[in-house]
């Protein structure tokens, strides 16, 4: 039988980029049939139908079916994996915590629907910001689902920190390892390259980042932290949207 994967906000920029990866077999394996459940708000259903048409036109061998709906109960029915991308969009001048009030209602509804109809073994990934808070709101409404099955995505913060270190050292990002993000996915996060971070040399050996950055501690503890904490806001100010 097909693995049922539900994605909220599926017609948005993130959903549009994510869907081909899932449909192609890149995420779950190229021998696993996938049934996509695409969830959107009512006024985005026309756009979502266009996304479905493109998925069909791509003739992905793994893709067994695509459902478009504005009803979370329909989208999440017996779902094996749910990716919550949809949320109130972050706009210019907004911090992640500005989104909490708007998104609490959305993720309360999502969590209740998951609890009511999803597979008891469903895995839930929350992408919409503030991801940690939205994840907590959803899991609190889903008492029938193990807490460990909920995860908030903060990988982007890790990649931002890694990129800044690589840029500072003049090396490839592939050489920078074990950068840590402590705390919430917000402006209170603490990016930490020094505790366990290291860089891979040309000969394959490892050198701790604390050694490479020992003369640059002021940048690490000030500018670096601020850049990573506020990178999303900075991107939005330049691009004009999230």
JSON list of C-alpha atoms in Angstrom, two decimals:
[
{"chain": "A", "resi": 1, "resn": "UNK", "atom": "CA", "xyz": [0.00, 0.00, 0.00]},
{"chain": "A", "resi": 2, "resn": "UNK", "atom": "CA", "xyz": [1.00, 3.61, -0.50]},
{"chain": "A", "resi": 3, "resn": "UNK", "atom": "CA", "xyz": [2.63, 5.75, 2.16]},
{"chain": "A", "resi": 4, "resn": "UNK", "atom": "CA", "xyz": [0.23, 8.60, 2.83]},
{"chain": "A", "resi": 5, "resn": "UNK", "atom": "CA", "xyz": [2.04, 11.95, 3.07]},
{"chain": "A", "resi": 6, "resn": "UNK", "atom": "CA", "xyz": [0.08, 15.10, 3.92]},
{"chain": "A", "resi": 7, "resn": "UNK", "atom": "CA", "xyz": [1.49, 18.58, 3.37]},
{"chain": "A", "resi": 8, "resn": "UNK", "atom": "CA", "xyz": [-0.19, 21.77, 4.53]},
{"chain": "A", "resi": 9, "resn": "UNK", "atom": "CA", "xyz": [0.46, 24.98, 2.65]},
{"chain": "A", "resi": 10, "resn": "UNK", "atom": "CA", "xyz": [1.30, 22.80, -0.35]},
{"chain": "A", "resi": 11, "resn": "UNK", "atom": "CA", "xyz": [0.77, 25.56, -2.96]},
{"chain": "A", "resi": 12, "resn": "UNK", "atom": "CA", "xyz": [3.29, 27.91, -1.34]},
{"chain": "A", "resi": 13, "resn": "UNK", "atom": "CA", "xyz": [6.94, 28.37, -2.26]},
{"chain": "A", "resi": 14, "resn": "UNK", "atom": "CA", "xyz": [8.24, 25.77, 0.21]},
{"chain": "A", "resi": 15, "resn": "UNK", "atom": "CA", "xyz": [5.58, 23.23, -0.65]},
{"chain": "A", "resi": 16, "resn": "UNK", "atom": "CA", "xyz": [6.20, 23.72, -4.36]},
{"chain": "A", "resi": 17, "resn": "UNK", "atom": "CA", "xyz": [9.91, 22.99, -3.88]},
{"chain": "A", "resi": 18, "resn": "UNK", "atom": "CA", "xyz": [9.28, 20.08, -1.51]},
{"chain": "A", "resi": 19, "resn": "UNK", "atom": "CA", "xyz": [6.69, 18.12, -3.48]},
{"chain": "A", "resi": 20, "resn": "UNK", "atom": "CA", "xyz": [8.98, 16.93, -6.33]},
{"chain": "A", "resi": 21, "resn": "UNK", "atom": "CA", "xyz": [11.48, 15.59, -3.78]},
{"chain": "A", "resi": 22, "resn": "UNK", "atom": "CA", "xyz": [8.77, 13.48, -2.17]},
{"chain": "A", "resi": 23, "resn": "UNK", "atom": "CA", "xyz": [7.07, 12.41, -5.40]},
{"chain": "A", "resi": 24, "resn": "UNK", "atom": "CA", "xyz": [10.38, 11.41, -7.02]},
{"chain": "A", "resi": 25, "resn": "UNK", "atom": "CA", "xyz": [11.28, 8.95, -4.27]},
{"chain": "A", "resi": 26, "resn": "UNK", "atom": "CA", "xyz": [14.16, 11.05, -2.95]},
{"chain": "A", "resi": 27, "resn": "UNK", "atom": "CA", "xyz": [12.68, 11.24, 0.57]},
{"chain": "A", "resi": 28, "resn": "UNK", "atom": "CA", "xyz": [11.07, 7.84, 1.19]},
{"chain": "A", "resi": 29, "resn": "UNK", "atom": "CA", "xyz": [12.93, 5.73, -1.38]},
{"chain": "A", "resi": 30, "resn": "UNK", "atom": "CA", "xyz": [12.29, 5.05, -5.04]},
{"chain": "A", "resi": 31, "resn": "UNK", "atom": "CA", "xyz": [10.46, 1.78, -4.38]},
{"chain": "A", "resi": 32, "resn": "UNK", "atom": "CA", "xyz": [7.87, 3.26, -1.99]},
{"chain": "A", "resi": 33, "resn": "UNK", "atom": "CA", "xyz": [4.51, 4.27, -3.53]},
{"chain": "A", "resi": 34, "resn": "UNK", "atom": "CA", "xyz": [3.44, 7.71, -2.32]},
{"chain": "A", "resi": 35, "resn": "UNK", "atom": "CA", "xyz": [-0.06, 9.13, -1.94]},
{"chain": "A", "resi": 36, "resn": "UNK", "atom": "CA", "xyz": [0.11, 12.90, -1.55]},
{"chain": "A", "resi": 37, "resn": "UNK", "atom": "CA", "xyz": [-2.54, 14.74, 0.47]},
{"chain": "A", "resi": 38, "resn": "UNK", "atom": "CA", "xyz": [-2.23, 18.44, -0.31]},
{"chain": "A", "resi": 39, "resn": "UNK", "atom": "CA", "xyz": [-3.88, 20.85, 2.12]},
{"chain": "A", "resi": 40, "resn": "UNK", "atom": "CA", "xyz": [-4.52, 24.53, 1.46]},
{"chain": "A", "resi": 41, "resn": "UNK", "atom": "CA", "xyz": [-6.79, 27.35, 2.53]},
{"chain": "A", "resi": 42, "resn": "UNK", "atom": "CA", "xyz": [-9.91, 27.61, 0.32]},
{"chain": "A", "resi": 43, "resn": "UNK", "atom": "CA", "xyz": [-8.80, 30.57, -1.80]},
{"chain": "A", "resi": 44, "resn": "UNK", "atom": "CA", "xyz": [-5.55, 28.78, -2.73]},
{"chain": "A", "resi": 45, "resn": "UNK", "atom": "CA", "xyz": [-7.24, 25.61, -4.01]},
{"chain": "A", "resi": 46, "resn": "UNK", "atom": "CA", "xyz": [-7.17, 26.80, -7.64]},
{"chain": "A", "resi": 47, "resn": "UNK", "atom": "CA", "xyz": [-3.41, 27.30, -7.43]},
{"chain": "A", "resi": 48, "resn": "UNK", "atom": "CA", "xyz": [-3.09, 23.94, -5.69]},
{"chain": "A", "resi": 49, "resn": "UNK", "atom": "CA", "xyz": [-4.92, 22.27, -8.58]},
{"chain": "A", "resi": 50, "resn": "UNK", "atom": "CA", "xyz": [-2.23, 23.66, -10.88]},
{"chain": "A", "resi": 51, "resn": "UNK", "atom": "CA", "xyz": [0.43, 22.08, -8.65]},
{"chain": "A", "resi": 52, "resn": "UNK", "atom": "CA", "xyz": [-1.41, 18.76, -8.90]},
{"chain": "A", "resi": 53, "resn": "UNK", "atom": "CA", "xyz": [-1.46, 19.05, -12.69]},
{"chain": "A", "resi": 54, "resn": "UNK", "atom": "CA", "xyz": [2.31, 19.59, -12.75]},
{"chain": "A", "resi": 55, "resn": "UNK", "atom": "CA", "xyz": [2.86, 16.56, -10.51]},
{"chain": "A", "resi": 56, "resn": "UNK", "atom": "CA", "xyz": [0.74, 14.45, -12.82]},
{"chain": "A", "resi": 57, "resn": "UNK", "atom": "CA", "xyz": [2.56, 15.76, -15.90]},
{"chain": "A", "resi": 58, "resn": "UNK", "atom": "CA", "xyz": [5.90, 14.77, -14.35]},
{"chain": "A", "resi": 59, "resn": "UNK", "atom": "CA", "xyz": [4.76, 11.11, -14.28]},
{"chain": "A", "resi": 60, "resn": "UNK", "atom": "CA", "xyz": [6.73, 10.24, -11.14]},
{"chain": "A", "resi": 61, "resn": "UNK", "atom": "CA", "xyz": [6.88, 6.43, -10.89]},
{"chain": "A", "resi": 62, "resn": "UNK", "atom": "CA", "xyz": [6.43, 6.53, -7.09]},
{"chain": "A", "resi": 63, "resn": "UNK", "atom": "CA", "xyz": [3.39, 8.81, -7.12]},
{"chain": "A", "resi": 64, "resn": "UNK", "atom": "CA", "xyz": [0.19, 6.76, -6.80]},
{"chain": "A", "resi": 65, "resn": "UNK", "atom": "CA", "xyz": [-2.34, 9.52, -6.12]},
{"chain": "A", "resi": 66, "resn": "UNK", "atom": "CA", "xyz": [-2.71, 13.24, -5.37]},
{"chain": "A", "resi": 67, "resn": "UNK", "atom": "CA", "xyz": [-5.55, 14.65, -3.28]},
{"chain": "A", "resi": 68, "resn": "UNK", "atom": "CA", "xyz": [-6.23, 18.40, -3.00]},
{"chain": "A", "resi": 69, "resn": "UNK", "atom": "CA", "xyz": [-8.40, 19.63, -0.13]},
{"chain": "A", "resi": 70, "resn": "UNK", "atom": "CA", "xyz": [-9.09, 22.48, 2.28]},
{"chain": "A", "resi": 71, "resn": "UNK", "atom": "CA", "xyz": [-10.22, 20.06, 5.01]},
{"chain": "A", "resi": 72, "resn": "UNK", "atom": "CA", "xyz": [-7.52, 18.90, 7.45]},
{"chain": "A", "resi": 73, "resn": "UNK", "atom": "CA", "xyz": [-9.62, 15.87, 8.43]},
{"chain": "A", "resi": 74, "resn": "UNK", "atom": "CA", "xyz": [-9.58, 14.70, 4.82]},
{"chain": "A", "resi": 75, "resn": "UNK", "atom": "CA", "xyz": [-5.89, 15.48, 4.32]},
{"chain": "A", "resi": 76, "resn": "UNK", "atom": "CA", "xyz": [-4.74, 13.78, 7.53]},
{"chain": "A", "resi": 77, "resn": "UNK", "atom": "CA", "xyz": [-6.99, 10.73, 7.38]},
{"chain": "A", "resi": 78, "resn": "UNK", "atom": "CA", "xyz": [-4.77, 7.75, 8.26]},
{"chain": "A", "resi": 79, "resn": "UNK", "atom": "CA", "xyz": [-1.69, 9.77, 7.21]},
{"chain": "A", "resi": 80, "resn": "UNK", "atom": "CA", "xyz": [1.71, 8.21, 7.85]},
{"chain": "A", "resi": 81, "resn": "UNK", "atom": "CA", "xyz": [3.66, 11.47, 7.60]},
{"chain": "A", "resi": 82, "resn": "UNK", "atom": "CA", "xyz": [2.45, 15.05, 7.94]},
{"chain": "A", "resi": 83, "resn": "UNK", "atom": "CA", "xyz": [4.56, 18.08, 7.04]},
{"chain": "A", "resi": 84, "resn": "UNK", "atom": "CA", "xyz": [3.06, 21.31, 8.37]},
{"chain": "A", "resi": 85, "resn": "UNK", "atom": "CA", "xyz": [4.40, 24.01, 6.08]},
{"chain": "A", "resi": 86, "resn": "UNK", "atom": "CA", "xyz": [1.29, 26.21, 6.05]},
{"chain": "A", "resi": 87, "resn": "UNK", "atom": "CA", "xyz": [1.04, 29.03, 8.56]},
{"chain": "A", "resi": 88, "resn": "UNK", "atom": "CA", "xyz": [0.58, 32.76, 8.80]},
{"chain": "A", "resi": 89, "resn": "UNK", "atom": "CA", "xyz": [3.35, 34.16, 6.58]},
{"chain": "A", "resi": 90, "resn": "UNK", "atom": "CA", "xyz": [6.18, 36.16, 8.03]},
{"chain": "A", "resi": 91, "resn": "UNK", "atom": "CA", "xyz": [6.26, 39.64, 6.54]},
{"chain": "A", "resi": 92, "resn": "UNK", "atom": "CA", "xyz": [8.78, 42.44, 6.41]},
{"chain": "A", "resi": 93, "resn": "UNK", "atom": "CA", "xyz": [9.59, 43.81, 9.87]},
{"chain": "A", "resi": 94, "resn": "UNK", "atom": "CA", "xyz": [8.17, 40.77, 11.68]},
{"chain": "A", "resi": 95, "resn": "UNK", "atom": "CA", "xyz": [10.10, 38.61, 14.13]},
{"chain": "A", "resi": 96, "resn": "UNK", "atom": "CA", "xyz": [9.19, 34.95, 14.59]},
{"chain": "A", "resi": 97, "resn": "UNK", "atom": "CA", "xyz": [7.48, 35.62, 17.90]},
{"chain": "A", "resi": 98, "resn": "UNK", "atom": "CA", "xyz": [5.14, 38.07, 16.13]},
{"chain": "A", "resi": 99, "resn": "UNK", "atom": "CA", "xyz": [3.65, 35.04, 14.40]},
{"chain": "A", "resi": 100, "resn": "UNK", "atom": "CA", "xyz": [2.69, 33.19, 17.58]},
{"chain": "A", "resi": 101, "resn": "UNK", "atom": "CA", "xyz": [-0.78, 34.64, 18.05]},
{"chain": "A", "resi": 102, "resn": "UNK", "atom": "CA", "xyz": [-1.77, 34.21, 14.41]},
{"chain": "A", "resi": 103, "resn": "UNK", "atom": "CA", "xyz": [-0.45, 30.68, 14.21]},
{"chain": "A", "resi": 104, "resn": "UNK", "atom": "CA", "xyz": [-1.77, 29.37, 17.53]},
{"chain": "A", "resi": 105, "resn": "UNK", "atom": "CA", "xyz": [-5.28, 29.05, 16.11]},
{"chain": "A", "resi": 106, "resn": "UNK", "atom": "CA", "xyz": [-3.99, 27.34, 12.96]},
{"chain": "A", "resi": 107, "resn": "UNK", "atom": "CA", "xyz": [-1.87, 24.78, 14.79]},
{"chain": "A", "resi": 108, "resn": "UNK", "atom": "CA", "xyz": [-4.51, 24.10, 17.40]},
{"chain": "A", "resi": 109, "resn": "UNK", "atom": "CA", "xyz": [-6.76, 23.06, 14.53]},
{"chain": "A", "resi": 110, "resn": "UNK", "atom": "CA", "xyz": [-4.00, 21.03, 12.89]},
{"chain": "A", "resi": 111, "resn": "UNK", "atom": "CA", "xyz": [-3.19, 19.18, 16.11]},
{"chain": "A", "resi": 112, "resn": "UNK", "atom": "CA", "xyz": [-6.83, 18.35, 16.79]},
{"chain": "A", "resi": 113, "resn": "UNK", "atom": "CA", "xyz": [-7.29, 16.97, 13.27]},
{"chain": "A", "resi": 114, "resn": "UNK", "atom": "CA", "xyz": [-4.11, 14.89, 13.56]},
{"chain": "A", "resi": 115, "resn": "UNK", "atom": "CA", "xyz": [-5.32, 13.48, 16.86]},
{"chain": "A", "resi": 116, "resn": "UNK", "atom": "CA", "xyz": [-8.72, 12.60, 15.40]},
{"chain": "A", "resi": 117, "resn": "UNK", "atom": "CA", "xyz": [-7.87, 10.91, 12.10]},
{"chain": "A", "resi": 118, "resn": "UNK", "atom": "CA", "xyz": [-4.12, 10.37, 11.50]},
{"chain": "A", "resi": 119, "resn": "UNK", "atom": "CA", "xyz": [-2.35, 7.05, 11.87]},
{"chain": "A", "resi": 120, "resn": "UNK", "atom": "CA", "xyz": [-1.40, 6.47, 15.53]},
{"chain": "A", "resi": 121, "resn": "UNK", "atom": "CA", "xyz": [2.20, 6.10, 14.31]},
{"chain": "A", "resi": 122, "resn": "UNK", "atom": "CA", "xyz": [2.18, 9.27, 12.23]},
{"chain": "A", "resi": 123, "resn": "UNK", "atom": "CA", "xyz": [5.37, 11.34, 12.11]},
{"chain": "A", "resi": 124, "resn": "UNK", "atom": "CA", "xyz": [4.80, 15.12, 12.13]},
{"chain": "A", "resi": 125, "resn": "UNK", "atom": "CA", "xyz": [7.33, 17.71, 10.97]},
{"chain": "A", "resi": 126, "resn": "UNK", "atom": "CA", "xyz": [6.54, 21.38, 11.67]},
{"chain": "A", "resi": 127, "resn": "UNK", "atom": "CA", "xyz": [8.17, 23.85, 9.29]},
{"chain": "A", "resi": 128, "resn": "UNK", "atom": "CA", "xyz": [6.07, 27.01, 9.67]},
{"chain": "A", "resi": 129, "resn": "UNK", "atom": "CA", "xyz": [7.58, 29.58, 12.05]},
{"chain": "A", "resi": 130, "resn": "UNK", "atom": "CA", "xyz": [7.87, 29.91, 14.96]},
{"chain": "A", "resi": 131, "resn": "UNK", "atom": "CA", "xyz": [8.44, 26.20, 14.41]},
{"chain": "A", "resi": 132, "resn": "UNK", "atom": "CA", "xyz": [9.13, 25.14, 18.01]},
{"chain": "A", "resi": 133, "resn": "UNK", "atom": "CA", "xyz": [6.07, 26.95, 19.37]},
{"chain": "A", "resi": 134, "resn": "UNK", "atom": "CA", "xyz": [3.81, 25.76, 16.55]},
{"chain": "A", "resi": 135, "resn": "UNK", "atom": "CA", "xyz": [5.00, 22.20, 17.13]},
{"chain": "A", "resi": 136, "resn": "UNK", "atom": "CA", "xyz": [4.24, 22.44, 20.85]},
{"chain": "A", "resi": 137, "resn": "UNK", "atom": "CA", "xyz": [0.74, 23.81, 20.16]},
{"chain": "A", "resi": 138, "resn": "UNK", "atom": "CA", "xyz": [0.00, 20.98, 17.73]},
{"chain": "A", "resi": 139, "resn": "UNK", "atom": "CA", "xyz": [1.32, 18.15, 19.90]},
{"chain": "A", "resi": 140, "resn": "UNK", "atom": "CA", "xyz": [-0.59, 19.43, 22.91]},
{"chain": "A", "resi": 141, "resn": "UNK", "atom": "CA", "xyz": [-3.80, 18.89, 20.90]},
{"chain": "A", "resi": 142, "resn": "UNK", "atom": "CA", "xyz": [-2.77, 15.40, 19.79]},
{"chain": "A", "resi": 143, "resn": "UNK", "atom": "CA", "xyz": [-2.87, 13.34, 22.97]},
{"chain": "A", "resi": 144, "resn": "UNK", "atom": "CA", "xyz": [-3.21, 10.07, 21.03]},
{"chain": "A", "resi": 145, "resn": "UNK", "atom": "CA", "xyz": [0.08, 10.58, 19.21]},
{"chain": "A", "resi": 146, "resn": "UNK", "atom": "CA", "xyz": [3.43, 10.04, 21.01]},
{"chain": "A", "resi": 147, "resn": "UNK", "atom": "CA", "xyz": [5.22, 13.32, 21.70]},
{"chain": "A", "resi": 148, "resn": "UNK", "atom": "CA", "xyz": [8.42, 11.86, 20.18]},
{"chain": "A", "resi": 149, "resn": "UNK", "atom": "CA", "xyz": [6.62, 11.70, 16.81]},
{"chain": "A", "resi": 150, "resn": "UNK", "atom": "CA", "xyz": [6.58, 15.51, 16.56]},
{"chain": "A", "resi": 151, "resn": "UNK", "atom": "CA", "xyz": [9.62, 17.42, 15.33]},
{"chain": "A", "resi": 152, "resn": "UNK", "atom": "CA", "xyz": [10.27, 21.11, 14.62]},
{"chain": "A", "resi": 153, "resn": "UNK", "atom": "CA", "xyz": [12.60, 22.01, 11.77]},
{"chain": "A", "resi": 154, "resn": "UNK", "atom": "CA", "xyz": [15.57, 24.17, 12.79]},
{"chain": "A", "resi": 155, "resn": "UNK", "atom": "CA", "xyz": [18.00, 22.81, 10.20]},
{"chain": "A", "resi": 156, "resn": "UNK", "atom": "CA", "xyz": [18.03, 26.12, 8.35]},
{"chain": "A", "resi": 157, "resn": "UNK", "atom": "CA", "xyz": [19.52, 27.87, 11.38]},
{"chain": "A", "resi": 158, "resn": "UNK", "atom": "CA", "xyz": [22.26, 25.22, 11.48]},
{"chain": "A", "resi": 159, "resn": "UNK", "atom": "CA", "xyz": [23.02, 25.74, 7.80]},
{"chain": "A", "resi": 160, "resn": "UNK", "atom": "CA", "xyz": [23.09, 29.51, 8.21]},
{"chain": "A", "resi": 161, "resn": "UNK", "atom": "CA", "xyz": [25.60, 29.21, 11.03]},
{"chain": "A", "resi": 162, "resn": "UNK", "atom": "CA", "xyz": [27.69, 26.73, 9.09]},
{"chain": "A", "resi": 163, "resn": "UNK", "atom": "CA", "xyz": [27.74, 29.00, 6.03]},
{"chain": "A", "resi": 164, "resn": "UNK", "atom": "CA", "xyz": [28.85, 32.03, 8.04]},
{"chain": "A", "resi": 165, "resn": "UNK", "atom": "CA", "xyz": [31.73, 30.10, 9.60]},
{"chain": "A", "resi": 166, "resn": "UNK", "atom": "CA", "xyz": [32.83, 28.73, 6.24]},
{"chain": "A", "resi": 167, "resn": "UNK", "atom": "CA", "xyz": [32.70, 32.21, 4.72]},
{"chain": "A", "resi": 168, "resn": "UNK", "atom": "CA", "xyz": [34.74, 33.64, 7.59]},
{"chain": "A", "resi": 169, "resn": "UNK", "atom": "CA", "xyz": [37.41, 30.93, 7.29]},
{"chain": "A", "resi": 170, "resn": "UNK", "atom": "CA", "xyz": [37.42, 30.94, 3.49]},
{"chain": "A", "resi": 171, "resn": "UNK", "atom": "CA", "xyz": [36.63, 27.24, 3.20]},
{"chain": "A", "resi": 172, "resn": "UNK", "atom": "CA", "xyz": [33.89, 25.10, 1.69]},
{"chain": "A", "resi": 173, "resn": "UNK", "atom": "CA", "xyz": [30.81, 24.57, 3.86]},
{"chain": "A", "resi": 174, "resn": "UNK", "atom": "CA", "xyz": [31.41, 20.82, 3.41]},
{"chain": "A", "resi": 175, "resn": "UNK", "atom": "CA", "xyz": [34.49, 21.15, 5.60]},
{"chain": "A", "resi": 176, "resn": "UNK", "atom": "CA", "xyz": [32.68, 22.74, 8.57]},
{"chain": "A", "resi": 177, "resn": "UNK", "atom": "CA", "xyz": [31.21, 20.16, 10.95]},
{"chain": "A", "resi": 178, "resn": "UNK", "atom": "CA", "xyz": [29.33, 19.94, 14.26]},
{"chain": "A", "resi": 179, "resn": "UNK", "atom": "CA", "xyz": [28.07, 23.51, 14.54]},
{"chain": "A", "resi": 180, "resn": "UNK", "atom": "CA", "xyz": [25.32, 23.55, 17.19]},
{"chain": "A", "resi": 181, "resn": "UNK", "atom": "CA", "xyz": [22.13, 25.61, 17.54]},
{"chain": "A", "resi": 182, "resn": "UNK", "atom": "CA", "xyz": [20.97, 25.87, 21.16]},
{"chain": "A", "resi": 183, "resn": "UNK", "atom": "CA", "xyz": [17.51, 27.05, 22.16]},
{"chain": "A", "resi": 184, "resn": "UNK", "atom": "CA", "xyz": [14.36, 27.98, 20.26]},
{"chain": "A", "resi": 185, "resn": "UNK", "atom": "CA", "xyz": [14.01, 28.59, 16.54]},
{"chain": "A", "resi": 186, "resn": "UNK", "atom": "CA", "xyz": [13.83, 32.33, 17.15]},
{"chain": "A", "resi": 187, "resn": "UNK", "atom": "CA", "xyz": [15.96, 35.39, 17.84]},
{"chain": "A", "resi": 188, "resn": "UNK", "atom": "CA", "xyz": [16.78, 33.89, 21.25]},
{"chain": "A", "resi": 189, "resn": "UNK", "atom": "CA", "xyz": [18.67, 30.98, 19.66]},
{"chain": "A", "resi": 190, "resn": "UNK", "atom": "CA", "xyz": [22.37, 30.57, 20.43]},
{"chain": "A", "resi": 191, "resn": "UNK", "atom": "CA", "xyz": [24.49, 29.41, 17.47]},
{"chain": "A", "resi": 192, "resn": "UNK", "atom": "CA", "xyz": [27.60, 27.69, 18.81]},
{"chain": "A", "resi": 193, "resn": "UNK", "atom": "CA", "xyz": [30.53, 26.73, 16.56]},
{"chain": "A", "resi": 194, "resn": "UNK", "atom": "CA", "xyz": [33.06, 26.37, 19.37]},
{"chain": "A", "resi": 195, "resn": "UNK", "atom": "CA", "xyz": [31.84, 23.63, 21.73]},
{"chain": "A", "resi": 196, "resn": "UNK", "atom": "CA", "xyz": [32.19, 20.74, 19.30]},
{"chain": "A", "resi": 197, "resn": "UNK", "atom": "CA", "xyz": [32.78, 22.31, 15.87]},
{"chain": "A", "resi": 198, "resn": "UNK", "atom": "CA", "xyz": [35.71, 21.37, 13.69]},
{"chain": "A", "resi": 199, "resn": "UNK", "atom": "CA", "xyz": [37.03, 21.87, 10.17]},
{"chain": "A", "resi": 200, "resn": "UNK", "atom": "CA", "xyz": [38.36, 19.16, 7.87]},
{"chain": "A", "resi": 201, "resn": "UNK", "atom": "CA", "xyz": [41.82, 19.92, 6.47]},
{"chain": "A", "resi": 202, "resn": "UNK", "atom": "CA", "xyz": [43.12, 19.05, 3.00]},
{"chain": "A", "resi": 203, "resn": "UNK", "atom": "CA", "xyz": [44.76, 15.91, 4.39]},
{"chain": "A", "resi": 204, "resn": "UNK", "atom": "CA", "xyz": [41.49, 14.77, 5.99]},
{"chain": "A", "resi": 205, "resn": "UNK", "atom": "CA", "xyz": [42.49, 15.59, 9.56]},
{"chain": "A", "resi": 206, "resn": "UNK", "atom": "CA", "xyz": [40.26, 17.60, 11.86]},
{"chain": "A", "resi": 207, "resn": "UNK", "atom": "CA", "xyz": [41.07, 20.90, 13.55]},
{"chain": "A", "resi": 208, "resn": "UNK", "atom": "CA", "xyz": [38.71, 22.36, 16.18]},
{"chain": "A", "resi": 209, "resn": "UNK", "atom": "CA", "xyz": [36.96, 25.58, 15.23]},
{"chain": "A", "resi": 210, "resn": "UNK", "atom": "CA", "xyz": [37.88, 26.96, 18.63]},
{"chain": "A", "resi": 211, "resn": "UNK", "atom": "CA", "xyz": [41.51, 26.83, 17.45]},
{"chain": "A", "resi": 212, "resn": "UNK", "atom": "CA", "xyz": [40.84, 28.34, 14.04]},
{"chain": "A", "resi": 213, "resn": "UNK", "atom": "CA", "xyz": [38.74, 31.14, 15.53]},
{"chain": "A", "resi": 214, "resn": "UNK", "atom": "CA", "xyz": [40.82, 31.85, 18.64]},
{"chain": "A", "resi": 215, "resn": "UNK", "atom": "CA", "xyz": [41.83, 35.27, 17.31]},
{"chain": "A", "resi": 216, "resn": "UNK", "atom": "CA", "xyz": [38.31, 36.02, 16.12]},
{"chain": "A", "resi": 217, "resn": "UNK", "atom": "CA", "xyz": [36.34, 35.42, 19.32]},
{"chain": "A", "resi": 218, "resn": "UNK", "atom": "CA", "xyz": [34.84, 38.91, 19.31]},
{"chain": "A", "resi": 219, "resn": "UNK", "atom": "CA", "xyz": [33.25, 38.25, 15.92]},
{"chain": "A", "resi": 220, "resn": "UNK", "atom": "CA", "xyz": [32.02, 34.81, 17.01]},
{"chain": "A", "resi": 221, "resn": "UNK", "atom": "CA", "xyz": [30.39, 36.09, 20.19]},
{"chain": "A", "resi": 222, "resn": "UNK", "atom": "CA", "xyz": [28.87, 39.22, 18.65]},
{"chain": "A", "resi": 223, "resn": "UNK", "atom": "CA", "xyz": [28.43, 39.67, 14.90]},
{"chain": "A", "resi": 224, "resn": "UNK", "atom": "CA", "xyz": [28.19, 35.95, 14.09]},
{"chain": "A", "resi": 225, "resn": "UNK", "atom": "CA", "xyz": [25.45, 35.30, 16.64]},
{"chain": "A", "resi": 226, "resn": "UNK", "atom": "CA", "xyz": [23.47, 38.35, 15.57]},
{"chain": "A", "resi": 227, "resn": "UNK", "atom": "CA", "xyz": [23.75, 37.47, 11.85]},
{"chain": "A", "resi": 228, "resn": "UNK", "atom": "CA", "xyz": [22.42, 33.95, 12.38]},
{"chain": "A", "resi": 229, "resn": "UNK", "atom": "CA", "xyz": [19.67, 35.04, 14.79]},
{"chain": "A", "resi": 230, "resn": "UNK", "atom": "CA", "xyz": [18.39, 37.69, 12.37]},
{"chain": "A", "resi": 231, "resn": "UNK", "atom": "CA", "xyz": [19.19, 36.11, 9.01]},
{"chain": "A", "resi": 232, "resn": "UNK", "atom": "CA", "xyz": [15.57, 35.33, 8.16]},
{"chain": "A", "resi": 233, "resn": "UNK", "atom": "CA", "xyz": [14.52, 38.91, 8.81]},
{"chain": "A", "resi": 234, "resn": "UNK", "atom": "CA", "xyz": [17.43, 40.17, 6.73]},
{"chain": "A", "resi": 235, "resn": "UNK", "atom": "CA", "xyz": [16.48, 37.98, 3.78]},
{"chain": "A", "resi": 236, "resn": "UNK", "atom": "CA", "xyz": [12.87, 39.16, 3.92]},
{"chain": "A", "resi": 237, "resn": "UNK", "atom": "CA", "xyz": [13.97, 42.80, 4.00]},
{"chain": "A", "resi": 238, "resn": "UNK", "atom": "CA", "xyz": [15.92, 42.22, 0.77]},
{"chain": "A", "resi": 239, "resn": "UNK", "atom": "CA", "xyz": [13.52, 39.85, -1.02]},
{"chain": "A", "resi": 240, "resn": "UNK", "atom": "CA", "xyz": [10.33, 41.44, 0.26]},
{"chain": "A", "resi": 241, "resn": "UNK", "atom": "CA", "xyz": [8.76, 38.13, 1.29]},
{"chain": "A", "resi": 242, "resn": "UNK", "atom": "CA", "xyz": [9.50, 34.86, 3.06]}
]
